[in-house]
mmCIF file of C-alpha atoms in Angstrom:
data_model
loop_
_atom_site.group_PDB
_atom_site.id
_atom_site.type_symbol
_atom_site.label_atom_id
_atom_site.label_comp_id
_atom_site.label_asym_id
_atom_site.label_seq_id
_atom_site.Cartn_x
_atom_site.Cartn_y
_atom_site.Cartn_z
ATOM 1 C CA UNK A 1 -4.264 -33.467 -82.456
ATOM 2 C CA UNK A 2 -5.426 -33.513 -78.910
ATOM 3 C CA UNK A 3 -6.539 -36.203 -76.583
ATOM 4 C CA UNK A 4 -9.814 -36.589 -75.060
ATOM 5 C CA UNK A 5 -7.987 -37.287 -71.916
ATOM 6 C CA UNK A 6 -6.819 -33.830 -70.205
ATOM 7 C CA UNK A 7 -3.577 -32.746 -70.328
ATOM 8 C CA UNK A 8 -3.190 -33.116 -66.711
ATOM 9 C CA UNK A 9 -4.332 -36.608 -66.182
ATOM 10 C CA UNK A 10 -1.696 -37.072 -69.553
ATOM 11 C CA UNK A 11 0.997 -35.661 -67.442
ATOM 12 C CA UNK A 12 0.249 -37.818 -64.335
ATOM 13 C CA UNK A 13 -0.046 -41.024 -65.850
ATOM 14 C CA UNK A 14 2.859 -40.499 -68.968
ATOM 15 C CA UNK A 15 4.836 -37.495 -69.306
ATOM 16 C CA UNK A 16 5.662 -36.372 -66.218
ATOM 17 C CA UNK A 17 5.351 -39.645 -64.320
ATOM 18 C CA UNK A 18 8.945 -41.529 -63.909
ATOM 19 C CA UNK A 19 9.983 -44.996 -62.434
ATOM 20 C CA UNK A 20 11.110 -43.626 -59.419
ATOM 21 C CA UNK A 21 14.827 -45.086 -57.614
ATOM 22 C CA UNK A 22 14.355 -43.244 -53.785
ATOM 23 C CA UNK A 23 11.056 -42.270 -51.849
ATOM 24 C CA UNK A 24 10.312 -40.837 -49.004
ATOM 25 C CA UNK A 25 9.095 -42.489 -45.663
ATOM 26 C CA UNK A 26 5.576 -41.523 -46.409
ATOM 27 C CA UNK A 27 3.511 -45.608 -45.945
ATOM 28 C CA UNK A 28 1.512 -46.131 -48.404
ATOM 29 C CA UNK A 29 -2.229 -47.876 -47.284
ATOM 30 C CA UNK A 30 -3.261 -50.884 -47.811
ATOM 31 C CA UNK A 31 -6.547 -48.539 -48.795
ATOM 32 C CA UNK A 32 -4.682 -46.907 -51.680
ATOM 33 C CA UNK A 33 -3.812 -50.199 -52.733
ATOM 34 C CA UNK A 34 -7.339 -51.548 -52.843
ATOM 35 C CA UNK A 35 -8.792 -48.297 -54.637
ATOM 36 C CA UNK A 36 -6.144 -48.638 -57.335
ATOM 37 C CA UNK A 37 -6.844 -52.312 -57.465
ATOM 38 C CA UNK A 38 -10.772 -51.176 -58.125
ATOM 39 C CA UNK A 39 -9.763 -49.495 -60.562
ATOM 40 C CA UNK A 40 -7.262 -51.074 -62.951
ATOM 41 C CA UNK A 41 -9.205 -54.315 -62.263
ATOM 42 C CA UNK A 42 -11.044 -53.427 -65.409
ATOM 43 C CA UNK A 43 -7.997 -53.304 -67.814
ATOM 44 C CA UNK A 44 -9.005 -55.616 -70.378
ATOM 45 C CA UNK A 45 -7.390 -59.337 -70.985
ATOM 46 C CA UNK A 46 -8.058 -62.263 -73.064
ATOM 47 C CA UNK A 47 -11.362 -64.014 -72.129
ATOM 48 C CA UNK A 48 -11.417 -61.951 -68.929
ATOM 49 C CA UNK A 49 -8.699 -64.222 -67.868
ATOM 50 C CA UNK A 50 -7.353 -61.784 -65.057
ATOM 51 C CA UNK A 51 -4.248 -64.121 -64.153
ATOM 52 C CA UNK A 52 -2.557 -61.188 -62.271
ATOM 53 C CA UNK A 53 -1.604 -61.887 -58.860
ATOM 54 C CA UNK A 54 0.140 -58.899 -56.083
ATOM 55 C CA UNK A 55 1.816 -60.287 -53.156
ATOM 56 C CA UNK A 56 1.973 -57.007 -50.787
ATOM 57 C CA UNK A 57 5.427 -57.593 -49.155
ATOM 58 C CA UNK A 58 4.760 -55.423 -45.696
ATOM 59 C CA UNK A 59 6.936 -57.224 -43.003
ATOM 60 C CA UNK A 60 10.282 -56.642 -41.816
ATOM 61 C CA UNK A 61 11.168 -60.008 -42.378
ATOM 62 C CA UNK A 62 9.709 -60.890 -45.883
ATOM 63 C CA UNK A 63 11.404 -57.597 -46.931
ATOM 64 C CA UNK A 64 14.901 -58.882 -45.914
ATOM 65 C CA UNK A 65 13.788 -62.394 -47.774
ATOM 66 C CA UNK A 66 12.894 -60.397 -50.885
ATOM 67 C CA UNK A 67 15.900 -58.090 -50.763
ATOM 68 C CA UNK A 68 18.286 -60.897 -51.224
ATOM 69 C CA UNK A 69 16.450 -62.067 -54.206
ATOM 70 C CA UNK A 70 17.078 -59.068 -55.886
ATOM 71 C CA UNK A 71 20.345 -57.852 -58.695
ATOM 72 C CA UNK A 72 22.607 -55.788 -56.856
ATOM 73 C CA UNK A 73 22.100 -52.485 -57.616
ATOM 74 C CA UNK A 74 17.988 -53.076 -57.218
ATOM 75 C CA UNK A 75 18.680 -53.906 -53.224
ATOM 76 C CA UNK A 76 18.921 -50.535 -51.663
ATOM 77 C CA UNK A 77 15.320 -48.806 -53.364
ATOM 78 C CA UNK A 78 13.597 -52.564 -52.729
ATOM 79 C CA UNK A 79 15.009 -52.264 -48.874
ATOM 80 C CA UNK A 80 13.680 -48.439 -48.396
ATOM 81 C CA UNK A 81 10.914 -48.723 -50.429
ATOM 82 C CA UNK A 82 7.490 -47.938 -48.389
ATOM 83 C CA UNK A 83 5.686 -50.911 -50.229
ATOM 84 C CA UNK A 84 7.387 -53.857 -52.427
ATOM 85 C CA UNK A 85 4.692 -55.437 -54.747
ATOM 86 C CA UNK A 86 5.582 -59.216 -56.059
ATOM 87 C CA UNK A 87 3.558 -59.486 -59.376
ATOM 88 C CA UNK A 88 3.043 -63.100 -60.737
ATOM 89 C CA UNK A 89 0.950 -64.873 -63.325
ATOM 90 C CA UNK A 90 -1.393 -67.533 -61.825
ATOM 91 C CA UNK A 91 -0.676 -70.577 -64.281
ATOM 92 C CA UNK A 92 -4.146 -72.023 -62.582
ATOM 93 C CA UNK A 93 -6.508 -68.820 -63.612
ATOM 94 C CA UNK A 94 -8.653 -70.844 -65.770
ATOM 95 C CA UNK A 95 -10.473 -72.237 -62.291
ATOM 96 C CA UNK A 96 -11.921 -68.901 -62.015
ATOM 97 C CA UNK A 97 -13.342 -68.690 -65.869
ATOM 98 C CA UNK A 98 -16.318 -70.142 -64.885
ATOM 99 C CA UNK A 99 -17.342 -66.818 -63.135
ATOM 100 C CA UNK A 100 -14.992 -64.266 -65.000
ATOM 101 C CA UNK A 101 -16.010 -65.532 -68.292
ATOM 102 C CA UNK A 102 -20.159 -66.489 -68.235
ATOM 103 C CA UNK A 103 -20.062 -65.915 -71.900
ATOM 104 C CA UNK A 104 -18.263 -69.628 -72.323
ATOM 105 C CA UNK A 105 -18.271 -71.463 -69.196
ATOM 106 C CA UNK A 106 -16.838 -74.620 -71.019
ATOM 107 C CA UNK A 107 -13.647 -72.813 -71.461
ATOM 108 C CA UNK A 108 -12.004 -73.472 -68.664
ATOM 109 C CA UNK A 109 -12.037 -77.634 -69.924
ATOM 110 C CA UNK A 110 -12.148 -77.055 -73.768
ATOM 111 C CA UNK A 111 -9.514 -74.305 -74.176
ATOM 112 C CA UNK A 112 -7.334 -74.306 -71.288
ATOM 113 C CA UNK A 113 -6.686 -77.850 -70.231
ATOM 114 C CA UNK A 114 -3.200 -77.954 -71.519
ATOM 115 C CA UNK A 115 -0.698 -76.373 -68.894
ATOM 116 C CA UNK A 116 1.573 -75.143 -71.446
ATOM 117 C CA UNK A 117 -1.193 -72.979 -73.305
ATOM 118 C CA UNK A 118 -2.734 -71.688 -69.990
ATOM 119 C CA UNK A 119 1.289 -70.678 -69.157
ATOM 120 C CA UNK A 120 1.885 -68.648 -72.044
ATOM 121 C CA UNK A 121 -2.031 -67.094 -71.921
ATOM 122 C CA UNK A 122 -1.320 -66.133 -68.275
ATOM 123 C CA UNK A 123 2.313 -64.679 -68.767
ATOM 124 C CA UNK A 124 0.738 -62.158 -71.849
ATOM 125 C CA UNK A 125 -2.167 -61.078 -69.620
ATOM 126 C CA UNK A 126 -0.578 -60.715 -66.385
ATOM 127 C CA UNK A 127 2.015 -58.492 -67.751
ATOM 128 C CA UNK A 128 -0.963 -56.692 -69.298
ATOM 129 C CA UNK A 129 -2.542 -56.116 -65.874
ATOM 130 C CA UNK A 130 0.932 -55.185 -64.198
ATOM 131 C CA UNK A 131 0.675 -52.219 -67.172
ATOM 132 C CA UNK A 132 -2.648 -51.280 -66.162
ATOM 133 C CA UNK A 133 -1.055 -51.841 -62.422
ATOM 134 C CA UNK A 134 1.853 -49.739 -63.071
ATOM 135 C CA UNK A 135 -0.699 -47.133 -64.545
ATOM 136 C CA UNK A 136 -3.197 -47.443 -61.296
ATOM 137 C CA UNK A 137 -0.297 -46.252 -58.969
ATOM 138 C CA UNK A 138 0.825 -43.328 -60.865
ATOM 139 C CA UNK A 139 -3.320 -42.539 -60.836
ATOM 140 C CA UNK A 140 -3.277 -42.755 -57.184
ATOM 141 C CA UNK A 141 -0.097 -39.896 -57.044
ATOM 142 C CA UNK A 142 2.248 -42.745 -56.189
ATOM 143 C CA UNK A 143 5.401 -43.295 -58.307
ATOM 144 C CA UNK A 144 6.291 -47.049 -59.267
ATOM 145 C CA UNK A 145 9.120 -48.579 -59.759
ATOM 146 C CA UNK A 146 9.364 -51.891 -61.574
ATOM 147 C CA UNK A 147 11.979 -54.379 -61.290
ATOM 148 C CA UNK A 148 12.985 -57.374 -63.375
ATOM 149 C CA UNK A 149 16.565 -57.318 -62.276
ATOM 150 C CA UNK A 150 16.207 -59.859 -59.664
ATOM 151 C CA UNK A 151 16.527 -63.781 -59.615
ATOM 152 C CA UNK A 152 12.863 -65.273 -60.605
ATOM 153 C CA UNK A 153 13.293 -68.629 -59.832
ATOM 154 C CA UNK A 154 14.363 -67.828 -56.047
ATOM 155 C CA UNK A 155 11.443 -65.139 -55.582
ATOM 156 C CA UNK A 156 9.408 -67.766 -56.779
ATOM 157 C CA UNK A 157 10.466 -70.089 -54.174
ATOM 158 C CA UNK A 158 10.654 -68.148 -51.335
ATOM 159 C CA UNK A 159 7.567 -66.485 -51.944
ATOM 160 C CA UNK A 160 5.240 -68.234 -54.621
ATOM 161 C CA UNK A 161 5.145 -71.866 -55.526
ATOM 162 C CA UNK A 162 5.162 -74.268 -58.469
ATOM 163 C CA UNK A 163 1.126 -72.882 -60.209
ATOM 164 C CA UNK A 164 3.070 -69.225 -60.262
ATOM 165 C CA UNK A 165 4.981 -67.186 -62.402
ATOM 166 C CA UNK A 166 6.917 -63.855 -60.932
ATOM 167 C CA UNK A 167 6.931 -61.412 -63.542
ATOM 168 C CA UNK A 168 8.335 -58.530 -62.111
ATOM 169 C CA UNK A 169 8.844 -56.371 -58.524
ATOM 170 C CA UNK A 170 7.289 -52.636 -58.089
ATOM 171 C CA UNK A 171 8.302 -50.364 -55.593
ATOM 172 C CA UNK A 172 5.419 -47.718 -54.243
ATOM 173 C CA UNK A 173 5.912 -44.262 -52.485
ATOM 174 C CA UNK A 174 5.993 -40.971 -52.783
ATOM 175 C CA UNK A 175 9.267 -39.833 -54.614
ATOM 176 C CA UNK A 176 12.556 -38.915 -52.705
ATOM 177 C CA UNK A 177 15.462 -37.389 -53.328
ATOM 178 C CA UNK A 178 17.608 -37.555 -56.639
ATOM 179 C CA UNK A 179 14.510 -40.175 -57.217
ATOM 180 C CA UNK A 180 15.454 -40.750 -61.319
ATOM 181 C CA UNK A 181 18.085 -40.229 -63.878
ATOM 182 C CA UNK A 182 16.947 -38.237 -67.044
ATOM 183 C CA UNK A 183 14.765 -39.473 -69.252
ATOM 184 C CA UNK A 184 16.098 -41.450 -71.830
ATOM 185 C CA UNK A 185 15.112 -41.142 -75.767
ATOM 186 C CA UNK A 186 12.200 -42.933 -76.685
ATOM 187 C CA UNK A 187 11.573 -44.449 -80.192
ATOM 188 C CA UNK A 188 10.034 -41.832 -82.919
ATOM 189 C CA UNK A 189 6.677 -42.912 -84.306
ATOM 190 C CA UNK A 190 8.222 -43.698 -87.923
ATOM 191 C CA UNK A 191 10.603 -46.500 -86.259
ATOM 192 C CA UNK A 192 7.902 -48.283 -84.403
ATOM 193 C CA UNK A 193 4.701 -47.755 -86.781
ATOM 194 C CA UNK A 194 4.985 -49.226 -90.138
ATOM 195 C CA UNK A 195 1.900 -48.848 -92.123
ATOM 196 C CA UNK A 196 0.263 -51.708 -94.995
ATOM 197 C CA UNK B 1 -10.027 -43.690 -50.707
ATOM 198 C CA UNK B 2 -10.146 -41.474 -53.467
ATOM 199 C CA UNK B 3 -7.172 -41.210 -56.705
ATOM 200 C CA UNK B 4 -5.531 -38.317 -57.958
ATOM 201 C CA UNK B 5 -6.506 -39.122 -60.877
ATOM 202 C CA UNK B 6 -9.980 -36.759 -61.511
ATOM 203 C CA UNK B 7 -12.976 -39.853 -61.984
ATOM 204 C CA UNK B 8 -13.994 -38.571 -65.576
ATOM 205 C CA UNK B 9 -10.397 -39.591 -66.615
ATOM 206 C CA UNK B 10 -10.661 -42.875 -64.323
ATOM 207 C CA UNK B 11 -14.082 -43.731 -66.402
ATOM 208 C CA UNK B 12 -12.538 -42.826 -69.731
ATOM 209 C CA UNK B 13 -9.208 -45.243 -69.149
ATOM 210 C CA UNK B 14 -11.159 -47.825 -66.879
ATOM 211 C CA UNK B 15 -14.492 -47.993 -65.706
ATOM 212 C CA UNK B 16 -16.633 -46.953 -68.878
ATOM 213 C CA UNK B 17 -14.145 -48.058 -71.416
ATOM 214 C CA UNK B 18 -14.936 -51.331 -72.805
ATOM 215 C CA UNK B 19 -13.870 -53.841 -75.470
ATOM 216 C CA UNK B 20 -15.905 -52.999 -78.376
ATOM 217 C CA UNK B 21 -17.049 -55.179 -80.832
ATOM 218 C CA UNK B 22 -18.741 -53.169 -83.252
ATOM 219 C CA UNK B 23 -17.656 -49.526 -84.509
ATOM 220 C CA UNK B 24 -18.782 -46.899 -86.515
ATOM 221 C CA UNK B 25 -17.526 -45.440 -89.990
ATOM 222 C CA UNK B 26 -15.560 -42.995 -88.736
ATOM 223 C CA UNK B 27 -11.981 -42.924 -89.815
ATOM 224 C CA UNK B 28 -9.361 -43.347 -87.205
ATOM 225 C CA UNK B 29 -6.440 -40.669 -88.615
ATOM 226 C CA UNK B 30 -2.746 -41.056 -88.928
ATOM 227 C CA UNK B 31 -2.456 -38.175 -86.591
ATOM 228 C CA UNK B 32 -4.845 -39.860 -84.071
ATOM 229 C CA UNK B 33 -2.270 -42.749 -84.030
ATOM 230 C CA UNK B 34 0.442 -40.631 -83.281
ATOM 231 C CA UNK B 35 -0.992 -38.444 -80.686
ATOM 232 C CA UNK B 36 -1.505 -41.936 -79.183
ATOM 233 C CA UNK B 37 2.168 -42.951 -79.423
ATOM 234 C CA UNK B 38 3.376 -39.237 -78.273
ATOM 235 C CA UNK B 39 1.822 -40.466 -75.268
ATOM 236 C CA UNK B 40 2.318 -43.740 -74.315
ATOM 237 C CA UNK B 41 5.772 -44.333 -75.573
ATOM 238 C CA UNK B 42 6.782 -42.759 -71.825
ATOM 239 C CA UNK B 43 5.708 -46.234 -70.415
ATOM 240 C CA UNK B 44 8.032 -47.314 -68.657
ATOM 241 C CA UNK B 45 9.623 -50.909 -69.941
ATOM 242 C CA UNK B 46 12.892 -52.898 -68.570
ATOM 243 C CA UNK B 47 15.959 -50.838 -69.302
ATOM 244 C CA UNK B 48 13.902 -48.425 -71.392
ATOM 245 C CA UNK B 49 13.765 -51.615 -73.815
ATOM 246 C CA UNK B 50 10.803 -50.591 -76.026
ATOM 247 C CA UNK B 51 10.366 -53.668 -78.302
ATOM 248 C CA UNK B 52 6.965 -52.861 -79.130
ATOM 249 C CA UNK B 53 6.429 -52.279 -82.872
ATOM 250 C CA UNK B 54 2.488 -51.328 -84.502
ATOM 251 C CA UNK B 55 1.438 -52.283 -87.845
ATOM 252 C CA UNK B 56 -1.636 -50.480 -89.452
ATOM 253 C CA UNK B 57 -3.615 -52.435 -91.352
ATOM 254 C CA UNK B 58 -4.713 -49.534 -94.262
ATOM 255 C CA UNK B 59 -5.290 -50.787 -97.059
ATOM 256 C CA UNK B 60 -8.240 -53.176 -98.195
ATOM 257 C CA UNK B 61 -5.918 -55.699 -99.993
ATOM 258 C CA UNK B 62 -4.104 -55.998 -96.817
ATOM 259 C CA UNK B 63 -6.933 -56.270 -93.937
ATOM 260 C CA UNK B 64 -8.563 -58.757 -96.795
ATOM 261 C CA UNK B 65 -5.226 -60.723 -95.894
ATOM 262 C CA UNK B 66 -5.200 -60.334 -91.998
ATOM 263 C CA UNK B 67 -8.875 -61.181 -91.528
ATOM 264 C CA UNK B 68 -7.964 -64.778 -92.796
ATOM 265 C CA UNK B 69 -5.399 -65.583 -90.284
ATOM 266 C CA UNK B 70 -8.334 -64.244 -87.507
ATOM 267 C CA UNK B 71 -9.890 -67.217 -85.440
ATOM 268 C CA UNK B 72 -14.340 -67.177 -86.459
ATOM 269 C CA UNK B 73 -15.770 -65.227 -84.393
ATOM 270 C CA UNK B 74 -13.185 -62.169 -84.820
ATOM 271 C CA UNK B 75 -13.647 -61.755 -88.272
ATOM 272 C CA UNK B 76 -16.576 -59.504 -88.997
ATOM 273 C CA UNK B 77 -15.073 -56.930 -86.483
ATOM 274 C CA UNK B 78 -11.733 -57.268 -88.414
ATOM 275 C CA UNK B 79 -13.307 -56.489 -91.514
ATOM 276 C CA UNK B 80 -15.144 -53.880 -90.108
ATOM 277 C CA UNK B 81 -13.355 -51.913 -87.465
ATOM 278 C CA UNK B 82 -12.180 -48.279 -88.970
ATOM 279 C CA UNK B 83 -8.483 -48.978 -88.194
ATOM 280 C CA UNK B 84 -7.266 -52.278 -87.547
ATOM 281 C CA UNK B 85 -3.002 -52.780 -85.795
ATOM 282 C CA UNK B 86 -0.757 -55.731 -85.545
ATOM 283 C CA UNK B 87 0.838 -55.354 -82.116
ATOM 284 C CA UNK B 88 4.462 -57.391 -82.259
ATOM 285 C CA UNK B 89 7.370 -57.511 -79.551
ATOM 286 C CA UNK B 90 10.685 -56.674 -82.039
ATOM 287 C CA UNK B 91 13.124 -59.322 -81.086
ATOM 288 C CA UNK B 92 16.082 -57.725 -82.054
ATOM 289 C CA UNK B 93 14.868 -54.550 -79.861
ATOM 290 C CA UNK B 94 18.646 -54.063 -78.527
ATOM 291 C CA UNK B 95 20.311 -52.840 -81.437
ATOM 292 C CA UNK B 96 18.380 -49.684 -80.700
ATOM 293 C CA UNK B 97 19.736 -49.778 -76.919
ATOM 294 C CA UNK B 98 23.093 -47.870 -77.298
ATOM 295 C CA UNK B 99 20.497 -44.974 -77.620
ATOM 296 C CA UNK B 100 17.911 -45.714 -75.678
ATOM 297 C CA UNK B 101 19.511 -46.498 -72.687
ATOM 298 C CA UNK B 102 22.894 -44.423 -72.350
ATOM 299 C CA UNK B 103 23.112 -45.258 -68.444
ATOM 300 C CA UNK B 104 24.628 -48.467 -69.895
ATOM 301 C CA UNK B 105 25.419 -48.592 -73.550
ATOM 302 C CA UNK B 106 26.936 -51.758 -73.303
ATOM 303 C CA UNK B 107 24.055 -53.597 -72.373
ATOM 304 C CA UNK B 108 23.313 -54.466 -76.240
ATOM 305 C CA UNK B 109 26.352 -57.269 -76.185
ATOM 306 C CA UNK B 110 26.842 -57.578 -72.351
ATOM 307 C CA UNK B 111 22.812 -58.691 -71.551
ATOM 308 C CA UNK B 112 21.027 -58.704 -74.707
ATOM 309 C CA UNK B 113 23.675 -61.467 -77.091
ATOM 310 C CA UNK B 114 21.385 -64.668 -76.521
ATOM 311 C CA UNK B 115 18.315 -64.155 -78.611
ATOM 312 C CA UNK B 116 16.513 -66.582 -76.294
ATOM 313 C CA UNK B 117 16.747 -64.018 -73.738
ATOM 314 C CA UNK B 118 16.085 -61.482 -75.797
ATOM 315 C CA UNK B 119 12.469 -63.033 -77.058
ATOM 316 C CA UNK B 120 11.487 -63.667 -73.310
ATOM 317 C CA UNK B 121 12.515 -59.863 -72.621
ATOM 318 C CA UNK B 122 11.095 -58.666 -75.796
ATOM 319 C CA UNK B 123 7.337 -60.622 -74.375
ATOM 320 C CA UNK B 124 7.019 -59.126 -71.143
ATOM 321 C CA UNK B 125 8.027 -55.345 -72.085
ATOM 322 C CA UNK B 126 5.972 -55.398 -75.863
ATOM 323 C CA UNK B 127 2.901 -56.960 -73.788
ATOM 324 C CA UNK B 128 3.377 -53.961 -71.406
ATOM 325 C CA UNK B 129 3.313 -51.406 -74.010
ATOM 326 C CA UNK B 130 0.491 -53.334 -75.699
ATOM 327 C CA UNK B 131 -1.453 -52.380 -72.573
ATOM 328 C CA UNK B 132 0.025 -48.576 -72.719
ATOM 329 C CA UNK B 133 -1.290 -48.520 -76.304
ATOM 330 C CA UNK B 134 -5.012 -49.928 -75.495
ATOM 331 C CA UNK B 135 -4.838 -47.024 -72.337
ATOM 332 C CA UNK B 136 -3.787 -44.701 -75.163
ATOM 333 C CA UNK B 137 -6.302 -45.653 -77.185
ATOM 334 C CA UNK B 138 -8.956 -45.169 -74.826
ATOM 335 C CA UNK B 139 -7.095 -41.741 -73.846
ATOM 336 C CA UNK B 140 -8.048 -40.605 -77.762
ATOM 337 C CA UNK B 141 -11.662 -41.237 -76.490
ATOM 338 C CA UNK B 142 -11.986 -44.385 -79.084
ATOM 339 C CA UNK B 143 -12.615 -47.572 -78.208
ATOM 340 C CA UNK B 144 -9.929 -50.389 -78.453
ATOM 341 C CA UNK B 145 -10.933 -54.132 -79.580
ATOM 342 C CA UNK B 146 -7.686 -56.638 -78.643
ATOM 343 C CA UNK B 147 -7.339 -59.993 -79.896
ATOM 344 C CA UNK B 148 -5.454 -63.137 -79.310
ATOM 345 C CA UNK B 149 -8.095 -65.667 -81.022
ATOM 346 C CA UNK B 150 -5.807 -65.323 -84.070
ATOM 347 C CA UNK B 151 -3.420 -67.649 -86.441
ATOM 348 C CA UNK B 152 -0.062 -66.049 -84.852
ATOM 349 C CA UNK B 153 2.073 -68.343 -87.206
ATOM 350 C CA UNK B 154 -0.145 -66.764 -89.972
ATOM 351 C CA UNK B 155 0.032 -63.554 -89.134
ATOM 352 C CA UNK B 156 4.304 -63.503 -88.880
ATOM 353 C CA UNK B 157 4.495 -65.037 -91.846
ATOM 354 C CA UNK B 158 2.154 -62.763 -93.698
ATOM 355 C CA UNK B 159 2.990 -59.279 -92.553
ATOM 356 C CA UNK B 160 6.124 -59.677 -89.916
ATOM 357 C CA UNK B 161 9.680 -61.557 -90.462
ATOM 358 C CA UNK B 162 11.187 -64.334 -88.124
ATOM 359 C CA UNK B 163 12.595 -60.756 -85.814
ATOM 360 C CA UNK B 164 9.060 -60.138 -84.793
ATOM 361 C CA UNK B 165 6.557 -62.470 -82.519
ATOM 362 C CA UNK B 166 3.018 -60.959 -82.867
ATOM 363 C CA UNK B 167 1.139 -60.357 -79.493
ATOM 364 C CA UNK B 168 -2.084 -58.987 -80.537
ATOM 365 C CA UNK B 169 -4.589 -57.569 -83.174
ATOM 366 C CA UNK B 170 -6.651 -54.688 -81.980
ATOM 367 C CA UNK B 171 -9.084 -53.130 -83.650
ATOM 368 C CA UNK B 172 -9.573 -49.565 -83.286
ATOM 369 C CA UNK B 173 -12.645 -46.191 -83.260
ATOM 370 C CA UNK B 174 -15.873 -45.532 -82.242
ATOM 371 C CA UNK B 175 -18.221 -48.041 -80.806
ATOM 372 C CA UNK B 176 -21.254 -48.731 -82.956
ATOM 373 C CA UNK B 177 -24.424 -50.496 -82.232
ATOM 374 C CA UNK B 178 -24.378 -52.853 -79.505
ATOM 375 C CA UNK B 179 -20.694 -52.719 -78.946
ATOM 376 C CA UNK B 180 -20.174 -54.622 -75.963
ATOM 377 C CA UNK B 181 -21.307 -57.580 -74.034
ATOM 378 C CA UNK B 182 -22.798 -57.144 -70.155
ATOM 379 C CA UNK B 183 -19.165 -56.360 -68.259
ATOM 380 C CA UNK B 184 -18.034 -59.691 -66.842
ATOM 381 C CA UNK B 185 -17.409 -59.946 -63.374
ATOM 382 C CA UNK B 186 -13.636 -58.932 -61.830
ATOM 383 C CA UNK B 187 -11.857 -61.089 -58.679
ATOM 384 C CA UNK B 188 -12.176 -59.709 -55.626
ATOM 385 C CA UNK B 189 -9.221 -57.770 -53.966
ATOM 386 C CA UNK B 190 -8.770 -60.637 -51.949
ATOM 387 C CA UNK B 191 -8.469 -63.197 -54.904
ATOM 388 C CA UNK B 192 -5.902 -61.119 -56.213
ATOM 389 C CA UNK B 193 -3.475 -59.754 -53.445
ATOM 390 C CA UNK B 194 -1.992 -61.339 -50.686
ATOM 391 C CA UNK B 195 0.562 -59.877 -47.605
ATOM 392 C CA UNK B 196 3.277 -61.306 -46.087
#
């Protein structure tokens, strides 16, 4: 059974891309970033919610800020990296429904009042969007590398405040050296698809 | 700024592919599914976790059964779509670890004993796959309908166990007559990403 997508664009974007550990010195743009942001912008979420926010960590000094944040064996690819991406839920997204959502303008009040609700809402469909984010930078012939080995609530702190969530880091670049370990097994379709 | 991804395969994943709400007849096939999985089971999750498990709704006794637990207005496309899959993050996801991530077989007891931290790993890495499998839907050149506006309580106790948190129902084929709303509007680049 083939796909309507070609094999190549398969390869790119699944089989042959890899969470990459080491890059090369090659910066990446903050143009590349904005075309794959055009892009994967219109990955689907609840209600249009879009509660994915990138902090683009570029400076010398933010970098050594984030580094120290990070698990131990995550510091040396997020200190060579050519571009560190901070993705967080925004626990506030339901200000912007109004305009993402013209279908139901009244949702913003008559679903999403409670905090709690628009926390949980906003961690599903930001980690959603940092899927379709993960996907945008293999698209643009950048490997990523995401992180959750790190310590959330000082990232937050340093970096984000109380209305946001940190949900993971990336790493952008080319690929270096040595840049992954095999690939490991992956579930066959009979243990993950049950059928009623 | 152009991707290396070619633009027809851009359109197909992103910029024509839409949320549909109505579908055609035709059958979405057991191999279709897989050919789908083959694919997007090389997302990349945390430590190769892969707590995403699919349940397809087949049978008419069965969808008869899910489209109660669906909220109103995400009924009739319930009922109707040609295939119709429970998306669910598998709580107890690191039994399977000691072969899908050899790096560190240990990792099952050493990181993955508390089952609190196992259901806040299992959310973010199933709701990442969720997004590979609407891309990999959309790769099969159908069109994929997700839903949260949905009795998740319902829907555990009806088709899952206590092991398994639902995420999302998505309906799955062709797009019929008048599939799809006007597209909503997307944030700005601006909105979204910030530099330090």
């Amino acid at each position: 059974m083939s796909l309507a997508l070609d094999p190549a664009a398969q390869d790119l974007l699944f089989r042959e891309a890899r969470t990459a550990n080491t890059f090369t010195a090659e910066p990446v743009s903050e143009e590349q970033v904005q075309a794959i942001y055009d892009l994967v912008k219109y990955g689907p979420t609840s209600m249009n919610q879009s509660p994915l926010r990138i902090t683009l960590v570029r400076s010398a000094e933010a970098r050594e800020r984030l580094v120290q944040h990070m698990a131990e064996g995550n510091r040396a690819k997020t200190a060579t990296a050519p571009l560190v991406a901070i993705l967080s839920a925004d626990n506030e997204f339901h200000e912007e429904l109004p305009h993402l959502f013209p279908h139901f303008p009244q949702a913003k009040d008559v679903v999403f009042s409670d905090r709690g609700v628009r926390e949980s809402q906003a961690a599903l469909n930001a980690a959603l969007q940092a899927a379709y984010f993960i996907i945008g930078i293999r698209a643009a012939g950048l490997a990523a590398g995401p992180m959750t080995g790190l310590d959330f609530e000082g990232v937050r702190k340093e970096f984000l405040d109380d209305d946001h969530t940190p949900l993971m880091v990336v790493n952008i670049g080319k690929p270096g050296e040595d840049a992954w370990y095999p690939r490991s097994p992956r579930l066959e379709f009979d243990q993950v698809v049950t059928t009623v």
